[in-house]
């Protein structure tokens, strides 16, 4: 084991809440505001959540309709990387160090040695992952500034892998997305290799290896939502992550084609979006009512790419074209199913 020579200070933070917005806001607070004179470890878990990377398209990464139906959180983090599904069977770790003392391999080694305590032989793979028997049990993402460096990752302990597959599978649709797209890997839970492993036992082992690595006395603090009331910077990050503008407004440009056959016509809808808004809409159809098609096309231009916003805009078309209200209602119901 490689130890640090200068008796570096180390500090561990543990979240008592499963609120993903709080936990990701805490990461931002750690990265942007905490002193780099200490090596920091942050351990946390989220309720059911899909976390997407900074440059990802939520519609291309997950089934937003299912997330809404099942009240699963969707959060965009400020670091890069791919989309992940998290529940209480997933443990998250975050390391922060000064840029000069940052060592990504050292961080991975802390996790790998902690797993050894459970008889699990793990290995780092490539730049991001930790594997056991060729299966991915951990993925990481990284961020660096001139004076500090940040490494966070996930550990699959007993995640519901069926839900992972459901939520991280976009609805079938013709969607040409730009930005970062997740690469799916063969994943496994750590309980497949040792049924006795748990969040509590594993985090205890990680903490032990962390303080041993830095030859530091244990310094452990608990955090929860009450900290929002006394740490303004943390609360600012929390409110920012919860905003619709951040989650959807940061979506890279993409194109979306939708086709449907109604009793009254076939429609072929082409949408260009930028920053979560429809920048261009073109509707092709064999509908005999050309005014209806033109009005629908105009109504959905330059509005938020969201079924509720589209449906509300189409309500105005109903007022202008009362003779076509049933056709517009069909179109609204279809959009609600597809633009999710």
One Martini backbone bead per residue (centre of mass of N, CA, C, O) as a GRO file, in nm:
protein
  340
    1UNK     BB    1   0.097   0.036   0.022
    2UNK     BB    2   0.041   0.378  -0.046
    3UNK     BB    3   0.161   0.645   0.125
    4UNK     BB    4   0.155   0.950   0.276
    5UNK     BB    5   0.409   1.161   0.391
    6UNK     BB    6   0.247   1.443   0.516
    7UNK     BB    7   0.006   1.391   0.692
    8UNK     BB    8  -0.266   1.405   0.568
    9UNK     BB    9  -0.566   1.529   0.559
   10UNK     BB   10  -0.890   1.390   0.660
   11UNK     BB   11  -1.241   1.366   0.531
   12UNK     BB   12  -1.577   1.261   0.623
   13UNK     BB   13  -1.888   1.236   0.446
   14UNK     BB   14  -2.236   1.175   0.545
   15UNK     BB   15  -2.543   1.095   0.424
   16UNK     BB   16  -2.889   1.100   0.560
   17UNK     BB   17  -2.997   1.137   0.270
   18UNK     BB   18  -3.202   1.046  -0.041
   19UNK     BB   19  -3.165   1.316  -0.185
   20UNK     BB   20  -3.039   1.387  -0.494
   21UNK     BB   21  -3.018   1.698  -0.486
   22UNK     BB   22  -2.853   1.715  -0.230
   23UNK     BB   23  -2.614   1.526  -0.305
   24UNK     BB   24  -2.528   1.683  -0.565
   25UNK     BB   25  -2.495   1.956  -0.424
   26UNK     BB   26  -2.271   1.860  -0.236
   27UNK     BB   27  -2.068   1.808  -0.455
   28UNK     BB   28  -2.050   2.101  -0.551
   29UNK     BB   29  -1.960   2.216  -0.280
   30UNK     BB   30  -1.704   2.056  -0.253
   31UNK     BB   31  -1.570   2.147  -0.524
   32UNK     BB   32  -1.606   2.477  -0.493
   33UNK     BB   33  -1.566   2.537  -0.149
   34UNK     BB   34  -1.363   2.351  -0.047
   35UNK     BB   35  -1.087   2.264   0.094
   36UNK     BB   36  -0.760   2.133  -0.028
   37UNK     BB   37  -0.614   2.048   0.252
   38UNK     BB   38  -0.813   1.809   0.210
   39UNK     BB   39  -0.921   1.489   0.206
   40UNK     BB   40  -1.228   1.387   0.050
   41UNK     BB   41  -1.515   1.195   0.164
   42UNK     BB   42  -1.824   1.091   0.000
   43UNK     BB   43  -2.129   0.936   0.124
   44UNK     BB   44  -2.413   0.792  -0.072
   45UNK     BB   45  -2.776   0.789  -0.130
   46UNK     BB   46  -3.056   0.711  -0.346
   47UNK     BB   47  -3.332   0.732  -0.459
   48UNK     BB   48  -3.505   0.685  -0.721
   49UNK     BB   49  -3.274   0.742  -1.000
   50UNK     BB   50  -3.182   0.946  -1.276
   51UNK     BB   51  -2.852   1.010  -1.395
   52UNK     BB   52  -2.719   1.262  -1.590
   53UNK     BB   53  -2.516   1.410  -1.789
   54UNK     BB   54  -2.435   1.722  -1.888
   55UNK     BB   55  -2.438   1.619  -2.224
   56UNK     BB   56  -2.729   1.502  -2.213
   57UNK     BB   57  -3.021   1.330  -2.336
   58UNK     BB   58  -3.302   1.229  -2.182
   59UNK     BB   59  -3.460   1.103  -2.432
   60UNK     BB   60  -3.205   0.911  -2.511
   61UNK     BB   61  -3.164   0.760  -2.210
   62UNK     BB   62  -3.479   0.757  -2.121
   63UNK     BB   63  -3.798   0.683  -1.973
   64UNK     BB   64  -3.988   0.944  -1.894
   65UNK     BB   65  -4.266   0.823  -1.859
   66UNK     BB   66  -4.188   0.617  -1.633
   67UNK     BB   67  -4.076   0.814  -1.433
   68UNK     BB   68  -4.341   0.969  -1.385
   69UNK     BB   69  -4.528   0.732  -1.303
   70UNK     BB   70  -4.300   0.634  -1.063
   71UNK     BB   71  -4.147   0.868  -0.924
   72UNK     BB   72  -3.873   0.925  -1.070
   73UNK     BB   73  -3.587   1.072  -1.067
   74UNK     BB   74  -3.439   1.358  -1.246
   75UNK     BB   75  -3.082   1.420  -1.295
   76UNK     BB   76  -2.843   1.671  -1.357
   77UNK     BB   77  -2.520   1.678  -1.374
   78UNK     BB   78  -2.195   1.853  -1.388
   79UNK     BB   79  -2.083   1.608  -1.501
   80UNK     BB   80  -1.996   1.370  -1.687
   81UNK     BB   81  -2.108   1.109  -1.869
   82UNK     BB   82  -2.344   0.876  -1.793
   83UNK     BB   83  -2.619   0.697  -1.736
   84UNK     BB   84  -2.793   0.632  -1.418
   85UNK     BB   85  -2.923   0.401  -1.190
   86UNK     BB   86  -3.081   0.462  -0.866
   87UNK     BB   87  -3.078   0.313  -0.543
   88UNK     BB   88  -3.045   0.168  -0.228
   89UNK     BB   89  -2.841  -0.045  -0.385
   90UNK     BB   90  -2.666   0.220  -0.413
   91UNK     BB   91  -2.332   0.343  -0.395
   92UNK     BB   92  -2.172   0.656  -0.329
   93UNK     BB   93  -1.866   0.816  -0.434
   94UNK     BB   94  -1.637   1.088  -0.317
   95UNK     BB   95  -1.348   1.261  -0.436
   96UNK     BB   96  -1.122   1.511  -0.288
   97UNK     BB   97  -0.849   1.706  -0.423
   98UNK     BB   98  -0.582   1.828  -0.494
   99UNK     BB   99  -0.410   1.848  -0.780
  100UNK     BB  100  -0.127   1.763  -0.662
  101UNK     BB  101  -0.271   1.495  -0.492
  102UNK     BB  102  -0.395   1.360  -0.722
  103UNK     BB  103  -0.517   1.001  -0.742
  104UNK     BB  104  -0.698   0.781  -0.908
  105UNK     BB  105  -0.577   0.508  -0.827
  106UNK     BB  106  -0.601   0.546  -0.522
  107UNK     BB  107  -0.907   0.548  -0.519
  108UNK     BB  108  -0.951   0.268  -0.639
  109UNK     BB  109  -0.789   0.115  -0.420
  110UNK     BB  110  -0.977   0.170  -0.185
  111UNK     BB  111  -1.213   0.009  -0.303
  112UNK     BB  112  -1.070  -0.263  -0.358
  113UNK     BB  113  -0.983  -0.314  -0.060
  114UNK     BB  114  -1.268  -0.315   0.055
  115UNK     BB  115  -1.363  -0.567  -0.111
  116UNK     BB  116  -1.156  -0.773   0.007
  117UNK     BB  117  -1.306  -0.802   0.288
  118UNK     BB  118  -1.533  -0.986   0.106
  119UNK     BB  119  -1.380  -1.164  -0.115
  120UNK     BB  120  -1.342  -0.946  -0.349
  121UNK     BB  121  -1.215  -0.949  -0.679
  122UNK     BB  122  -1.098  -0.652  -0.811
  123UNK     BB  123  -1.083  -0.431  -1.111
  124UNK     BB  124  -0.952  -0.211  -1.308
  125UNK     BB  125  -1.112  -0.055  -1.603
  126UNK     BB  126  -0.968   0.155  -1.754
  127UNK     BB  127  -1.097   0.470  -1.661
  128UNK     BB  128  -1.395   0.395  -1.497
  129UNK     BB  129  -1.388   0.090  -1.400
  130UNK     BB  130  -1.522  -0.190  -1.208
  131UNK     BB  131  -1.442  -0.538  -1.185
  132UNK     BB  132  -1.616  -0.865  -1.168
  133UNK     BB  133  -1.581  -1.116  -1.363
  134UNK     BB  134  -1.631  -0.896  -1.609
  135UNK     BB  135  -1.818  -0.717  -1.431
  136UNK     BB  136  -1.993  -0.432  -1.363
  137UNK     BB  137  -1.983  -0.243  -1.032
  138UNK     BB  138  -1.836   0.028  -1.147
  139UNK     BB  139  -1.857   0.384  -1.200
  140UNK     BB  140  -1.695   0.682  -1.340
  141UNK     BB  141  -1.618   1.033  -1.276
  142UNK     BB  142  -1.463   1.352  -1.384
  143UNK     BB  143  -1.299   1.654  -1.234
  144UNK     BB  144  -1.116   1.962  -1.321
  145UNK     BB  145  -0.906   2.205  -1.179
  146UNK     BB  146  -0.637   2.394  -1.113
  147UNK     BB  147  -0.671   2.312  -0.774
  148UNK     BB  148  -0.869   2.058  -0.842
  149UNK     BB  149  -1.012   1.719  -0.777
  150UNK     BB  150  -1.263   1.483  -0.911
  151UNK     BB  151  -1.422   1.170  -0.784
  152UNK     BB  152  -1.693   0.968  -0.903
  153UNK     BB  153  -1.916   0.689  -0.793
  154UNK     BB  154  -2.037   0.355  -0.823
  155UNK     BB  155  -2.211   0.085  -0.628
  156UNK     BB  156  -2.331  -0.235  -0.682
  157UNK     BB  157  -2.516  -0.416  -0.455
  158UNK     BB  158  -2.874  -0.409  -0.485
  159UNK     BB  159  -2.991  -0.351  -0.758
  160UNK     BB  160  -3.261  -0.306  -0.970
  161UNK     BB  161  -3.210  -0.433  -1.283
  162UNK     BB  162  -3.490  -0.413  -1.411
  163UNK     BB  163  -3.523  -0.107  -1.372
  164UNK     BB  164  -3.273  -0.021  -1.515
  165UNK     BB  165  -3.372  -0.124  -1.795
  166UNK     BB  166  -3.635   0.042  -1.810
  167UNK     BB  167  -3.523   0.345  -1.761
  168UNK     BB  168  -3.263   0.308  -1.976
  169UNK     BB  169  -3.502   0.287  -2.197
  170UNK     BB  170  -3.605   0.421  -2.456
  171UNK     BB  171  -3.839   0.501  -2.645
  172UNK     BB  172  -3.954   0.411  -2.940
  173UNK     BB  173  -3.777   0.620  -3.179
  174UNK     BB  174  -3.700   0.881  -3.402
  175UNK     BB  175  -3.375   0.970  -3.276
  176UNK     BB  176  -3.139   1.239  -3.319
  177UNK     BB  177  -2.859   1.260  -3.121
  178UNK     BB  178  -2.672   1.480  -2.933
  179UNK     BB  179  -2.395   1.406  -2.761
  180UNK     BB  180  -2.388   1.204  -2.493
  181UNK     BB  181  -2.371   0.846  -2.497
  182UNK     BB  182  -2.442   0.564  -2.360
  183UNK     BB  183  -2.271   0.270  -2.249
  184UNK     BB  184  -2.351  -0.048  -2.235
  185UNK     BB  185  -2.316  -0.289  -1.972
  186UNK     BB  186  -2.216  -0.546  -1.790
  187UNK     BB  187  -2.387  -0.610  -1.493
  188UNK     BB  188  -2.344  -0.625  -1.124
  189UNK     BB  189  -2.391  -0.741  -0.813
  190UNK     BB  190  -2.225  -0.789  -0.513
  191UNK     BB  191  -2.423  -1.016  -0.404
  192UNK     BB  192  -2.320  -1.234  -0.610
  193UNK     BB  193  -2.033  -1.259  -0.434
  194UNK     BB  194  -2.177  -1.141  -0.152
  195UNK     BB  195  -2.453  -1.159   0.057
  196UNK     BB  196  -2.331  -0.980   0.312
  197UNK     BB  197  -2.333  -0.731   0.169
  198UNK     BB  198  -2.347  -0.371   0.242
  199UNK     BB  199  -2.364  -0.047   0.282
  200UNK     BB  200  -2.257  -0.031   0.572
  201UNK     BB  201  -2.011  -0.224   0.540
  202UNK     BB  202  -1.874  -0.085   0.297
  203UNK     BB  203  -1.839   0.202   0.409
  204UNK     BB  204  -1.665   0.116   0.646
  205UNK     BB  205  -1.433   0.006   0.468
  206UNK     BB  206  -1.372   0.266   0.313
  207UNK     BB  207  -1.306   0.444   0.554
  208UNK     BB  208  -1.070   0.279   0.659
  209UNK     BB  209  -0.895   0.303   0.396
  210UNK     BB  210  -0.884   0.609   0.379
  211UNK     BB  211  -0.739   0.671   0.655
  212UNK     BB  212  -0.501   0.481   0.606
  213UNK     BB  213  -0.382   0.617   0.354
  214UNK     BB  214  -0.360   0.913   0.523
  215UNK     BB  215  -0.278   0.881   0.817
  216UNK     BB  216  -0.561   0.940   0.972
  217UNK     BB  217  -0.782   1.053   1.162
  218UNK     BB  218  -1.104   1.031   1.232
  219UNK     BB  219  -1.333   1.239   1.023
  220UNK     BB  220  -1.682   1.257   1.087
  221UNK     BB  221  -1.975   1.364   0.897
  222UNK     BB  222  -2.307   1.481   0.893
  223UNK     BB  223  -2.576   1.505   0.646
  224UNK     BB  224  -2.858   1.727   0.564
  225UNK     BB  225  -3.126   1.937   0.490
  226UNK     BB  226  -3.052   2.136   0.723
  227UNK     BB  227  -2.798   2.260   0.575
  228UNK     BB  228  -2.958   2.458   0.389
  229UNK     BB  229  -3.006   2.679   0.624
  230UNK     BB  230  -2.665   2.728   0.678
  231UNK     BB  231  -2.580   2.689   0.356
  232UNK     BB  232  -2.603   2.885   0.090
  233UNK     BB  233  -2.444   2.736  -0.131
  234UNK     BB  234  -2.596   2.470  -0.112
  235UNK     BB  235  -2.878   2.585  -0.175
  236UNK     BB  236  -2.811   2.693  -0.455
  237UNK     BB  237  -2.744   2.420  -0.584
  238UNK     BB  238  -3.014   2.286  -0.524
  239UNK     BB  239  -3.201   2.479  -0.686
  240UNK     BB  240  -3.060   2.443  -0.956
  241UNK     BB  241  -3.102   2.129  -0.995
  242UNK     BB  242  -3.431   2.159  -0.979
  243UNK     BB  243  -3.440   2.297  -1.238
  244UNK     BB  244  -3.567   2.287  -1.555
  245UNK     BB  245  -3.343   2.435  -1.709
  246UNK     BB  246  -3.121   2.230  -1.634
  247UNK     BB  247  -3.243   1.953  -1.711
  248UNK     BB  248  -3.361   2.056  -2.014
  249UNK     BB  249  -3.213   2.324  -2.121
  250UNK     BB  250  -2.924   2.151  -2.163
  251UNK     BB  251  -3.006   2.019  -2.414
  252UNK     BB  252  -2.906   1.909  -2.686
  253UNK     BB  253  -2.929   1.882  -2.996
  254UNK     BB  254  -3.224   1.747  -3.173
  255UNK     BB  255  -3.401   1.493  -3.347
  256UNK     BB  256  -3.760   1.426  -3.425
  257UNK     BB  257  -3.955   1.145  -3.531
  258UNK     BB  258  -4.313   1.119  -3.602
  259UNK     BB  259  -4.561   0.853  -3.650
  260UNK     BB  260  -4.918   0.848  -3.758
  261UNK     BB  261  -5.240   0.674  -3.764
  262UNK     BB  262  -5.540   0.803  -3.837
  263UNK     BB  263  -5.864   0.820  -3.936
  264UNK     BB  264  -5.800   1.120  -4.082
  265UNK     BB  265  -5.476   1.052  -4.087
  266UNK     BB  266  -5.141   1.098  -4.174
  267UNK     BB  267  -4.847   1.162  -3.971
  268UNK     BB  268  -4.532   1.363  -4.006
  269UNK     BB  269  -4.307   1.450  -3.749
  270UNK     BB  270  -4.067   1.723  -3.735
  271UNK     BB  271  -3.808   1.786  -3.488
  272UNK     BB  272  -3.630   2.063  -3.363
  273UNK     BB  273  -3.392   2.092  -3.096
  274UNK     BB  274  -3.301   2.349  -2.838
  275UNK     BB  275  -3.279   2.363  -2.511
  276UNK     BB  276  -3.580   2.224  -2.491
  277UNK     BB  277  -3.669   2.346  -2.773
  278UNK     BB  278  -3.865   2.418  -3.048
  279UNK     BB  279  -3.714   2.535  -3.347
  280UNK     BB  280  -3.857   2.313  -3.542
  281UNK     BB  281  -4.156   2.249  -3.750
  282UNK     BB  282  -4.276   1.955  -3.941
  283UNK     BB  283  -4.584   1.871  -4.120
  284UNK     BB  284  -4.693   1.574  -4.258
  285UNK     BB  285  -4.989   1.512  -4.479
  286UNK     BB  286  -5.317   1.368  -4.597
  287UNK     BB  287  -5.488   1.585  -4.510
  288UNK     BB  288  -5.762   1.777  -4.614
  289UNK     BB  289  -5.694   1.982  -4.377
  290UNK     BB  290  -5.464   2.224  -4.417
  291UNK     BB  291  -5.514   2.420  -4.182
  292UNK     BB  292  -5.462   2.225  -3.951
  293UNK     BB  293  -5.165   2.164  -4.013
  294UNK     BB  294  -5.063   2.460  -4.002
  295UNK     BB  295  -5.155   2.521  -3.709
  296UNK     BB  296  -4.995   2.304  -3.565
  297UNK     BB  297  -4.716   2.386  -3.660
  298UNK     BB  298  -4.723   2.672  -3.532
  299UNK     BB  299  -4.792   2.592  -3.230
  300UNK     BB  300  -4.502   2.411  -3.192
  301UNK     BB  301  -4.334   2.658  -3.220
  302UNK     BB  302  -4.123   2.773  -2.979
  303UNK     BB  303  -4.144   2.546  -2.756
  304UNK     BB  304  -4.151   2.329  -2.525
  305UNK     BB  305  -4.029   1.995  -2.491
  306UNK     BB  306  -4.351   1.923  -2.391
  307UNK     BB  307  -4.657   1.787  -2.361
  308UNK     BB  308  -4.799   2.019  -2.207
  309UNK     BB  309  -4.715   2.256  -2.390
  310UNK     BB  310  -4.831   2.142  -2.651
  311UNK     BB  311  -5.123   2.103  -2.558
  312UNK     BB  312  -5.180   2.400  -2.481
  313UNK     BB  313  -5.131   2.515  -2.766
  314UNK     BB  314  -5.365   2.339  -2.900
  315UNK     BB  315  -5.605   2.477  -2.760
  316UNK     BB  316  -5.597   2.729  -2.947
  317UNK     BB  317  -5.675   2.575  -3.204
  318UNK     BB  318  -5.958   2.494  -3.117
  319UNK     BB  319  -6.069   2.785  -3.111
  320UNK     BB  320  -6.012   2.835  -3.425
  321UNK     BB  321  -6.100   2.503  -3.481
  322UNK     BB  322  -6.385   2.358  -3.392
  323UNK     BB  323  -6.419   2.139  -3.630
  324UNK     BB  324  -6.119   1.998  -3.514
  325UNK     BB  325  -6.119   1.893  -3.214
  326UNK     BB  326  -6.087   1.581  -3.240
  327UNK     BB  327  -5.818   1.581  -3.391
  328UNK     BB  328  -5.659   1.740  -3.178
  329UNK     BB  329  -5.701   1.539  -2.951
  330UNK     BB  330  -5.552   1.309  -3.082
  331UNK     BB  331  -5.281   1.460  -3.100
  332UNK     BB  332  -5.244   1.509  -2.797
  333UNK     BB  333  -5.246   1.212  -2.703
  334UNK     BB  334  -5.000   1.130  -2.872
  335UNK     BB  335  -4.792   1.327  -2.757
  336UNK     BB  336  -4.807   1.225  -2.462
  337UNK     BB  337  -4.683   0.942  -2.541
  338UNK     BB  338  -4.413   1.040  -2.706
  339UNK     BB  339  -4.323   1.309  -2.539
  340UNK     BB  340  -4.127   1.126  -2.289
   0.00000   0.00000   0.00000
